[in-house]
PDB file of C-alpha atoms in Angstrom:
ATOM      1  CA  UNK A   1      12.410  -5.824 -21.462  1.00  0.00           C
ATOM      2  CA  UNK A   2       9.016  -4.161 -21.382  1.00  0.00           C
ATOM      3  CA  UNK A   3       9.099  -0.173 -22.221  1.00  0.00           C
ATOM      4  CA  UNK A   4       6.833   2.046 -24.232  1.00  0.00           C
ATOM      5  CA  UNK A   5       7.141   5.262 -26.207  1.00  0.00           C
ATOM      6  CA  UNK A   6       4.517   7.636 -25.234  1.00  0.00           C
ATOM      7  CA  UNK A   7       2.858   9.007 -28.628  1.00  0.00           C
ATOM      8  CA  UNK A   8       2.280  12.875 -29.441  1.00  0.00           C
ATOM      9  CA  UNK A   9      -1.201  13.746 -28.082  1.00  0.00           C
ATOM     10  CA  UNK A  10      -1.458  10.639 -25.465  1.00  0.00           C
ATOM     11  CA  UNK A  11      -1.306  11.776 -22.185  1.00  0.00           C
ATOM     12  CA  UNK A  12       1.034  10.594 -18.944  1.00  0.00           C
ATOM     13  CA  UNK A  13      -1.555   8.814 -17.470  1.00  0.00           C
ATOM     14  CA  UNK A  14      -2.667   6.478 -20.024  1.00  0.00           C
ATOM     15  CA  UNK A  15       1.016   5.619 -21.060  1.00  0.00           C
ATOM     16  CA  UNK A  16       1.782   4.926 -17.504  1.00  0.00           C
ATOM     17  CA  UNK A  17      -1.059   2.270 -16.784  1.00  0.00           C
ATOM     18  CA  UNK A  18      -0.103   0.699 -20.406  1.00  0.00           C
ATOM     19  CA  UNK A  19       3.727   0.541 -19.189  1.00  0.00           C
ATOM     20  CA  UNK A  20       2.651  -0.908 -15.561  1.00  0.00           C
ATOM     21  CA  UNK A  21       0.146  -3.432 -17.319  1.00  0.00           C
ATOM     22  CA  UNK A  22       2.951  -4.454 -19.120  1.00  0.00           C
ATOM     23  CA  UNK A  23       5.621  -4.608 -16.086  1.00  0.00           C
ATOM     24  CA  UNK A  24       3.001  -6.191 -14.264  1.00  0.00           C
ATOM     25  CA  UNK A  25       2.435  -8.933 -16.720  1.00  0.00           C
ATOM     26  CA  UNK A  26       5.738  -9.648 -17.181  1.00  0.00           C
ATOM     27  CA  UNK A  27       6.593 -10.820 -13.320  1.00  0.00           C
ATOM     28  CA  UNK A  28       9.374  -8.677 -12.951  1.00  0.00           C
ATOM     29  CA  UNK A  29       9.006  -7.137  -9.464  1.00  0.00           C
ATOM     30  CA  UNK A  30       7.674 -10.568  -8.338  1.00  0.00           C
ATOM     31  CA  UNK A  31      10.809 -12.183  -9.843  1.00  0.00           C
ATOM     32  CA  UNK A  32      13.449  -9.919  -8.145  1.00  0.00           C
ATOM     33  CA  UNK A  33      11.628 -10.318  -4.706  1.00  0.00           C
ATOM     34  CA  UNK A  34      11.508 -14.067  -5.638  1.00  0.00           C
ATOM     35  CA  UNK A  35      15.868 -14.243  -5.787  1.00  0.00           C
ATOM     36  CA  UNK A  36      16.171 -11.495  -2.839  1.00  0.00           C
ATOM     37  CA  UNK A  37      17.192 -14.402  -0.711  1.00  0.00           C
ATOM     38  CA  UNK A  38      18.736 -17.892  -1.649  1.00  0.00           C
ATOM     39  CA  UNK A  39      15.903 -20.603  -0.806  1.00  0.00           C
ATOM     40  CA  UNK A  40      17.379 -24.110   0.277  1.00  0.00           C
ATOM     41  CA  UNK A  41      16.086 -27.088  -1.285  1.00  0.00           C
ATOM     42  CA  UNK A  42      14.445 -28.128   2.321  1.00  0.00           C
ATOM     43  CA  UNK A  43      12.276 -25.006   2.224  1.00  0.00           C
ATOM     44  CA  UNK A  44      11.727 -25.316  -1.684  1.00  0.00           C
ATOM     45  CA  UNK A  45      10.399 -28.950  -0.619  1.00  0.00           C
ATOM     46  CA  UNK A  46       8.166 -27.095   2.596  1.00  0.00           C
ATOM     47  CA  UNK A  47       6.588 -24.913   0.114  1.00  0.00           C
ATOM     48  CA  UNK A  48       6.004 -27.740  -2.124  1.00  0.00           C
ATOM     49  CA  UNK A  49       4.144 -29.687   0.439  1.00  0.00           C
ATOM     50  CA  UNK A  50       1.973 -26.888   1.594  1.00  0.00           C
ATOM     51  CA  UNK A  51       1.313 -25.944  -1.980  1.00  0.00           C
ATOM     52  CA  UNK A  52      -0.179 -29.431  -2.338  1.00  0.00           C
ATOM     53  CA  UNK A  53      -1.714 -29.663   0.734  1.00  0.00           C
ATOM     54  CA  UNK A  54      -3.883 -26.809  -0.101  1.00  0.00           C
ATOM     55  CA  UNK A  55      -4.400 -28.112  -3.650  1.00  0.00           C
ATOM     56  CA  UNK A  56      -6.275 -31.394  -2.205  1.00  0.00           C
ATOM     57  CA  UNK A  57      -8.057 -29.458   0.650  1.00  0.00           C
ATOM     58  CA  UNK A  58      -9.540 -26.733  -2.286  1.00  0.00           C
ATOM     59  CA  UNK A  59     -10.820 -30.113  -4.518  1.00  0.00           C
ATOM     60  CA  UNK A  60     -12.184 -31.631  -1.452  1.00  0.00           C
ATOM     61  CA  UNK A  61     -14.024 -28.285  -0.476  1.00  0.00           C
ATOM     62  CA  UNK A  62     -14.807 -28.328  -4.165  1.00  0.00           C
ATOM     63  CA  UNK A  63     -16.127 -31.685  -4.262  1.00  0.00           C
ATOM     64  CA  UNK A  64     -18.144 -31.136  -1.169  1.00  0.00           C
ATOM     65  CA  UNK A  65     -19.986 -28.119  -2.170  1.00  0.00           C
ATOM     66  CA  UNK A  66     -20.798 -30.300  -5.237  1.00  0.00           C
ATOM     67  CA  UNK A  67     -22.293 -33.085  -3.036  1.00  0.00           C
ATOM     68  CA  UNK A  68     -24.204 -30.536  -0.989  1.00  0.00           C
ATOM     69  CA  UNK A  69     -26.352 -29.604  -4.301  1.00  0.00           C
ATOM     70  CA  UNK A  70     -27.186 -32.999  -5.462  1.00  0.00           C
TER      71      UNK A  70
ATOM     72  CA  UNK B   1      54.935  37.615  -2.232  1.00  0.00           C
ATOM     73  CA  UNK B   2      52.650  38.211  -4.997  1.00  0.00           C
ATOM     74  CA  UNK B   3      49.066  37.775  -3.910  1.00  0.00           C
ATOM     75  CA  UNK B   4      47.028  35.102  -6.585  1.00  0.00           C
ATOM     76  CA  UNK B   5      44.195  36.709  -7.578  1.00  0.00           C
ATOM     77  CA  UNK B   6      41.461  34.667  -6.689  1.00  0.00           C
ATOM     78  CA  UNK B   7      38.627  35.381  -9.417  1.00  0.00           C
ATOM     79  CA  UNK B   8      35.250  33.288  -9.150  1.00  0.00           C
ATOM     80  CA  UNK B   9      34.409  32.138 -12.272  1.00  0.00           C
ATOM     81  CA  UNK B  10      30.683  31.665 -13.152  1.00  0.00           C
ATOM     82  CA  UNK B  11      29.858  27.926 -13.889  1.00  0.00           C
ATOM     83  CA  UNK B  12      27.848  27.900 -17.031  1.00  0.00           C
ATOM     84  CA  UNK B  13      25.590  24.487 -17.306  1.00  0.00           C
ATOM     85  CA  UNK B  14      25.799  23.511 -20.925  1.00  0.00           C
ATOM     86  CA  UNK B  15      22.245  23.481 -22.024  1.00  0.00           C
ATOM     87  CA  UNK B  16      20.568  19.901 -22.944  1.00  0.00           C
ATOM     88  CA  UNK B  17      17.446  19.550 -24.173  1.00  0.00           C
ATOM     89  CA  UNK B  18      16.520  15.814 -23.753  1.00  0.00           C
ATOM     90  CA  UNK B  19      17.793  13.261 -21.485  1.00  0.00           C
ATOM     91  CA  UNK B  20      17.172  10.569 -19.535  1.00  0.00           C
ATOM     92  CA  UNK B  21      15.984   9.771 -15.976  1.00  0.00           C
ATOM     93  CA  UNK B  22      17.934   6.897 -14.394  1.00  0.00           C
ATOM     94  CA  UNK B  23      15.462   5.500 -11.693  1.00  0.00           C
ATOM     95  CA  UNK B  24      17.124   2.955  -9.200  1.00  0.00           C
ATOM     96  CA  UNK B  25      14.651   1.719  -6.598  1.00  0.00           C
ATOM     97  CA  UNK B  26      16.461  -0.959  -3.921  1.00  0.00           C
ATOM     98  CA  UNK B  27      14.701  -2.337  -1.307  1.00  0.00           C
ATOM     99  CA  UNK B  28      16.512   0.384   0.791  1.00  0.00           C
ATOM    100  CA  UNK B  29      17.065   3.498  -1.063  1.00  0.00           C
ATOM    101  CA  UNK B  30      15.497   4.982  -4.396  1.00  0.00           C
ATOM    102  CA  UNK B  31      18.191   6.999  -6.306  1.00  0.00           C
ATOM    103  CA  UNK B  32      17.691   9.191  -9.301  1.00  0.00           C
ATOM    104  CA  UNK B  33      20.131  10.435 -12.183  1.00  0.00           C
ATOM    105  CA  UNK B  34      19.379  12.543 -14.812  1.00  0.00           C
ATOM    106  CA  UNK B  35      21.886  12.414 -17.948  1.00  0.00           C
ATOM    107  CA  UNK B  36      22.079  13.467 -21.366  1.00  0.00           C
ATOM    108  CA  UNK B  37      21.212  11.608 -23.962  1.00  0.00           C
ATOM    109  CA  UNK B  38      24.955  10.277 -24.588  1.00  0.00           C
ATOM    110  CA  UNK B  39      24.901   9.324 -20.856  1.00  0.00           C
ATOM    111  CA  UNK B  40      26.445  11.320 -19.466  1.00  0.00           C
ATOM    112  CA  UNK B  41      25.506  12.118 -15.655  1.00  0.00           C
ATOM    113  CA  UNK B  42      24.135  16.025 -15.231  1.00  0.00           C
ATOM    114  CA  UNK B  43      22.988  15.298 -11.466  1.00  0.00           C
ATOM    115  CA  UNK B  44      21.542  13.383  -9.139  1.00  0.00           C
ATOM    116  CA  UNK B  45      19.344  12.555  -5.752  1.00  0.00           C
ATOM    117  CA  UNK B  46      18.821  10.185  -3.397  1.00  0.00           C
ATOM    118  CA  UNK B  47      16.201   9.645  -0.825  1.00  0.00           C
ATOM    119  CA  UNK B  48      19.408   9.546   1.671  1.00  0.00           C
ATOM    120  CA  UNK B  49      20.782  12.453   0.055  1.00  0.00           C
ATOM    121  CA  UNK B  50      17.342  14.559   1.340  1.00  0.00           C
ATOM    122  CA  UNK B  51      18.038  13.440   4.783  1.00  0.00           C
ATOM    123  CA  UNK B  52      15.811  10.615   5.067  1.00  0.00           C
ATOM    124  CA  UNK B  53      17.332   7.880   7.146  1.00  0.00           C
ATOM    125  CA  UNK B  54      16.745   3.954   7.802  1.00  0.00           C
ATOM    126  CA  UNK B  55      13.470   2.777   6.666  1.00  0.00           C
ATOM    127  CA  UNK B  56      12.169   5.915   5.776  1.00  0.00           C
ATOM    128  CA  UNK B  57      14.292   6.357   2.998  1.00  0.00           C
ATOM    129  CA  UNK B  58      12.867   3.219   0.955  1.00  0.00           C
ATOM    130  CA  UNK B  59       9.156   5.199   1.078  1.00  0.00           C
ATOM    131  CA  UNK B  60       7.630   6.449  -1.883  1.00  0.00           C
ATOM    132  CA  UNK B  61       7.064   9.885  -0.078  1.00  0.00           C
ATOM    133  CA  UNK B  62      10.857  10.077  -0.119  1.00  0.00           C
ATOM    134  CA  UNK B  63      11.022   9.313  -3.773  1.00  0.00           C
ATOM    135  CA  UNK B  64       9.028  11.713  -4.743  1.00  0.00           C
ATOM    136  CA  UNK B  65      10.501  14.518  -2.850  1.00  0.00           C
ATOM    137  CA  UNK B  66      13.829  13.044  -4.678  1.00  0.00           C
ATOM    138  CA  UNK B  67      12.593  13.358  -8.036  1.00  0.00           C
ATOM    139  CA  UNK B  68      10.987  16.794  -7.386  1.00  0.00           C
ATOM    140  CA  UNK B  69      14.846  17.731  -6.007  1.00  0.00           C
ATOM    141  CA  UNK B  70      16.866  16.118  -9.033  1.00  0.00           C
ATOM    142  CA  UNK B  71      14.475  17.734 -11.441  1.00  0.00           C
ATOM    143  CA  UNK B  72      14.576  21.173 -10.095  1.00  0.00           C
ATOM    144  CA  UNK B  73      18.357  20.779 -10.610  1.00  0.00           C
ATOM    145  CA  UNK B  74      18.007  19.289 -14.364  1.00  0.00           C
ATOM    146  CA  UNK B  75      15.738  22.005 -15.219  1.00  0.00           C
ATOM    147  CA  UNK B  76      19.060  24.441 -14.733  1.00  0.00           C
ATOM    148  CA  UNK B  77      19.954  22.312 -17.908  1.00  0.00           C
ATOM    149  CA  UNK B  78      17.547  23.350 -20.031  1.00  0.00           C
ATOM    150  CA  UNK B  79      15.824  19.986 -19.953  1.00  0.00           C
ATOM    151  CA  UNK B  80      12.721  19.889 -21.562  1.00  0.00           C
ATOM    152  CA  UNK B  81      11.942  16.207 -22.757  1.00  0.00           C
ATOM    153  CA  UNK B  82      12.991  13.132 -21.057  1.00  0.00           C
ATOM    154  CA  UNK B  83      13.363   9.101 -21.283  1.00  0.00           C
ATOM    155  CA  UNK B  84      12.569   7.198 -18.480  1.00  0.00           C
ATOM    156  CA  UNK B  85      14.794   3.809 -17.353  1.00  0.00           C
ATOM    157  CA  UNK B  86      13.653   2.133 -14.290  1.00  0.00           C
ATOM    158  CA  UNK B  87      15.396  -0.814 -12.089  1.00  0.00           C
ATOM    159  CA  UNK B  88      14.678  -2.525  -9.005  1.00  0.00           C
ATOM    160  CA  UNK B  89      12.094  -3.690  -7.407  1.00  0.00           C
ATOM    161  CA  UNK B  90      11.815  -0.997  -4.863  1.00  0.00           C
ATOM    162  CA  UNK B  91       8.989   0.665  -2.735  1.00  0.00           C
ATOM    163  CA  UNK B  92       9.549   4.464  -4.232  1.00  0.00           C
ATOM    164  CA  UNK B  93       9.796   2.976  -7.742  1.00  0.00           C
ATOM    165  CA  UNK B  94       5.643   3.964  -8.969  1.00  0.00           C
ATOM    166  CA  UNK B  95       5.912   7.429  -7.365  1.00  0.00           C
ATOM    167  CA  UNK B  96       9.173   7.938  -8.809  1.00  0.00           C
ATOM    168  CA  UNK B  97       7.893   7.235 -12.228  1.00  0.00           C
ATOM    169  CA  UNK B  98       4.550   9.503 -11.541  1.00  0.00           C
ATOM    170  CA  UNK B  99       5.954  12.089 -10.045  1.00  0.00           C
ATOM    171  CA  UNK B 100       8.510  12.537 -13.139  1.00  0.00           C
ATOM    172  CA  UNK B 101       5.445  12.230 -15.256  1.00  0.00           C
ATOM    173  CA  UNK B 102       3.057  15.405 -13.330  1.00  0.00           C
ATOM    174  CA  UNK B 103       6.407  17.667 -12.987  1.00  0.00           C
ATOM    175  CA  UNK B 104       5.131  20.773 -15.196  1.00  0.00           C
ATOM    176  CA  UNK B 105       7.903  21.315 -18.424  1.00  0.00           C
ATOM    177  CA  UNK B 106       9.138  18.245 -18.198  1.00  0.00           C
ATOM    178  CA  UNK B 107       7.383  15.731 -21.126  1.00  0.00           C
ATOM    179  CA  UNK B 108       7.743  12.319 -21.092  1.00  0.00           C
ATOM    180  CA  UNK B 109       8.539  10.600 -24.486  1.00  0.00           C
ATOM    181  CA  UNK B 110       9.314   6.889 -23.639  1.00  0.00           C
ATOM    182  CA  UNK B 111       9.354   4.418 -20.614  1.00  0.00           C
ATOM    183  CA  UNK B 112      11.483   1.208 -19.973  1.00  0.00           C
ATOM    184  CA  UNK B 113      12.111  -1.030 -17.311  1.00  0.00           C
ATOM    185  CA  UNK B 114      15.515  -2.394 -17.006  1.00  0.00           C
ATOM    186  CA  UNK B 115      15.672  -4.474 -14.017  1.00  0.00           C
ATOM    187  CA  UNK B 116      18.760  -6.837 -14.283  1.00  0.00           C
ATOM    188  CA  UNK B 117      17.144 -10.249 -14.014  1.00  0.00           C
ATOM    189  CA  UNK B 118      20.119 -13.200 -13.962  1.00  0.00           C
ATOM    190  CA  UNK B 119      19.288 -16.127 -15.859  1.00  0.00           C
ATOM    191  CA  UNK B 120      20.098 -18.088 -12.650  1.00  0.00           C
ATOM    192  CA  UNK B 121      23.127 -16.178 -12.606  1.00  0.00           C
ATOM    193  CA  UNK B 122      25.068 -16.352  -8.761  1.00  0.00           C
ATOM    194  CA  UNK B 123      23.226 -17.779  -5.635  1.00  0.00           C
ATOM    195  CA  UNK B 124      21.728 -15.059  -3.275  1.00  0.00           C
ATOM    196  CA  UNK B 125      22.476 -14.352   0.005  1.00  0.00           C
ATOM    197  CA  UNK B 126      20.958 -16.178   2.741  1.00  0.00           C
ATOM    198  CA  UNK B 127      17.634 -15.323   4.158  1.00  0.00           C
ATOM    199  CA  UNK B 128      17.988 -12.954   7.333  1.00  0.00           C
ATOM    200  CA  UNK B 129      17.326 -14.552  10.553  1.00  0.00           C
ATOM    201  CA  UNK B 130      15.386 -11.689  12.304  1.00  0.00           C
TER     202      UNK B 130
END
């Protein structure tokens, strides 16, 4: 559970970027929007799929760029 | 008949000097309490409460203008120094937290998220269909 005490003589600011950095790093926001809805297993497997799709099209962009400067 | 003698008495807020801010943001609504520091509830706001309705009430403009409102009332308690707690993953959730933080009197002394994650706790509802 990320939190932070705000020491004498540190101002708002500062503790407030520290406590986002912290929220931020820690998913949480992402996590609740994640379990908003229930996500069948069909559209679990659709994501999947696209999600490797795009994998293999970024390492054959990759690899092409690579060619191109031999 | 005997009349009853009505006589108003004059509420007198007990005085606390540090408490805590309960911040819920929802997707829908951002709702602040402020309490002592046992827990107990001293008052509270709501974006609906101000009059905001429908999607307007998940903004962070009407956050802030609920934090401004429920800390005008805590001030009546003498509150000085406060904790924050915030849950949810809502759109007036940052502004709530700022706005807390830039009210004049009020000092900040600790921060804390508390967002209820489950640990794959009861399926969600499904996905709407809009």
């Amino acid at each position: 559970m990320p939190g932070i005490v705000v020491h004498p003589g540190e101002d708002f600011e500062s503790a407030y970027r520290k406590f986002k950095r912290q929220v931020d790093r820690n998913l949480i926001v992402v996590e609740v929007r994640k379990r908003r809805f229930y996500e069948p297993p069909s559209e679990r497997r659709k994501k999947e799929k696209i999600a490797t799709r795009k994998k293999i099209l970024r390492k054959l962009w990759m690899l092409r760029r690579y060619e191109s400067r031999l | 008949m005997a009349k009853r003698k009505l006589t108003k008495k004059k509420k007198i807020k007990k005085q606390v000097g540090r408490g805590v801010v309960y911040i819920s943001a929802t997707f829908n609504n951002t709702m602040i309490t402020v309490t002592d520091e046992m827990g107990n509830a001293l008052c509270w706001s709501s974006a609906g409460a101000l009059g905001f309705k429908g999607s307007k009430k998940s903004t962070p403009f009407a956050a802030q203008q609920a934090v401004e409102d429920v800390m005008a009332k805590a001030k009546e308690y003498g509150i000085k120094e406060v904790g924050i707690k915030v849950q949810g993953p809502g759109g007036g959730r940052e502004t709530a937290v700022k706005t807390v933080g830039a009210i004049d009197g009020i000092k900040v002394l600790w921060m804390k998220d508390v967002t209820p994650l489950p640990h794959n706790g009861c399926r969600p509802r499904k996905r709407r269909r809009v």
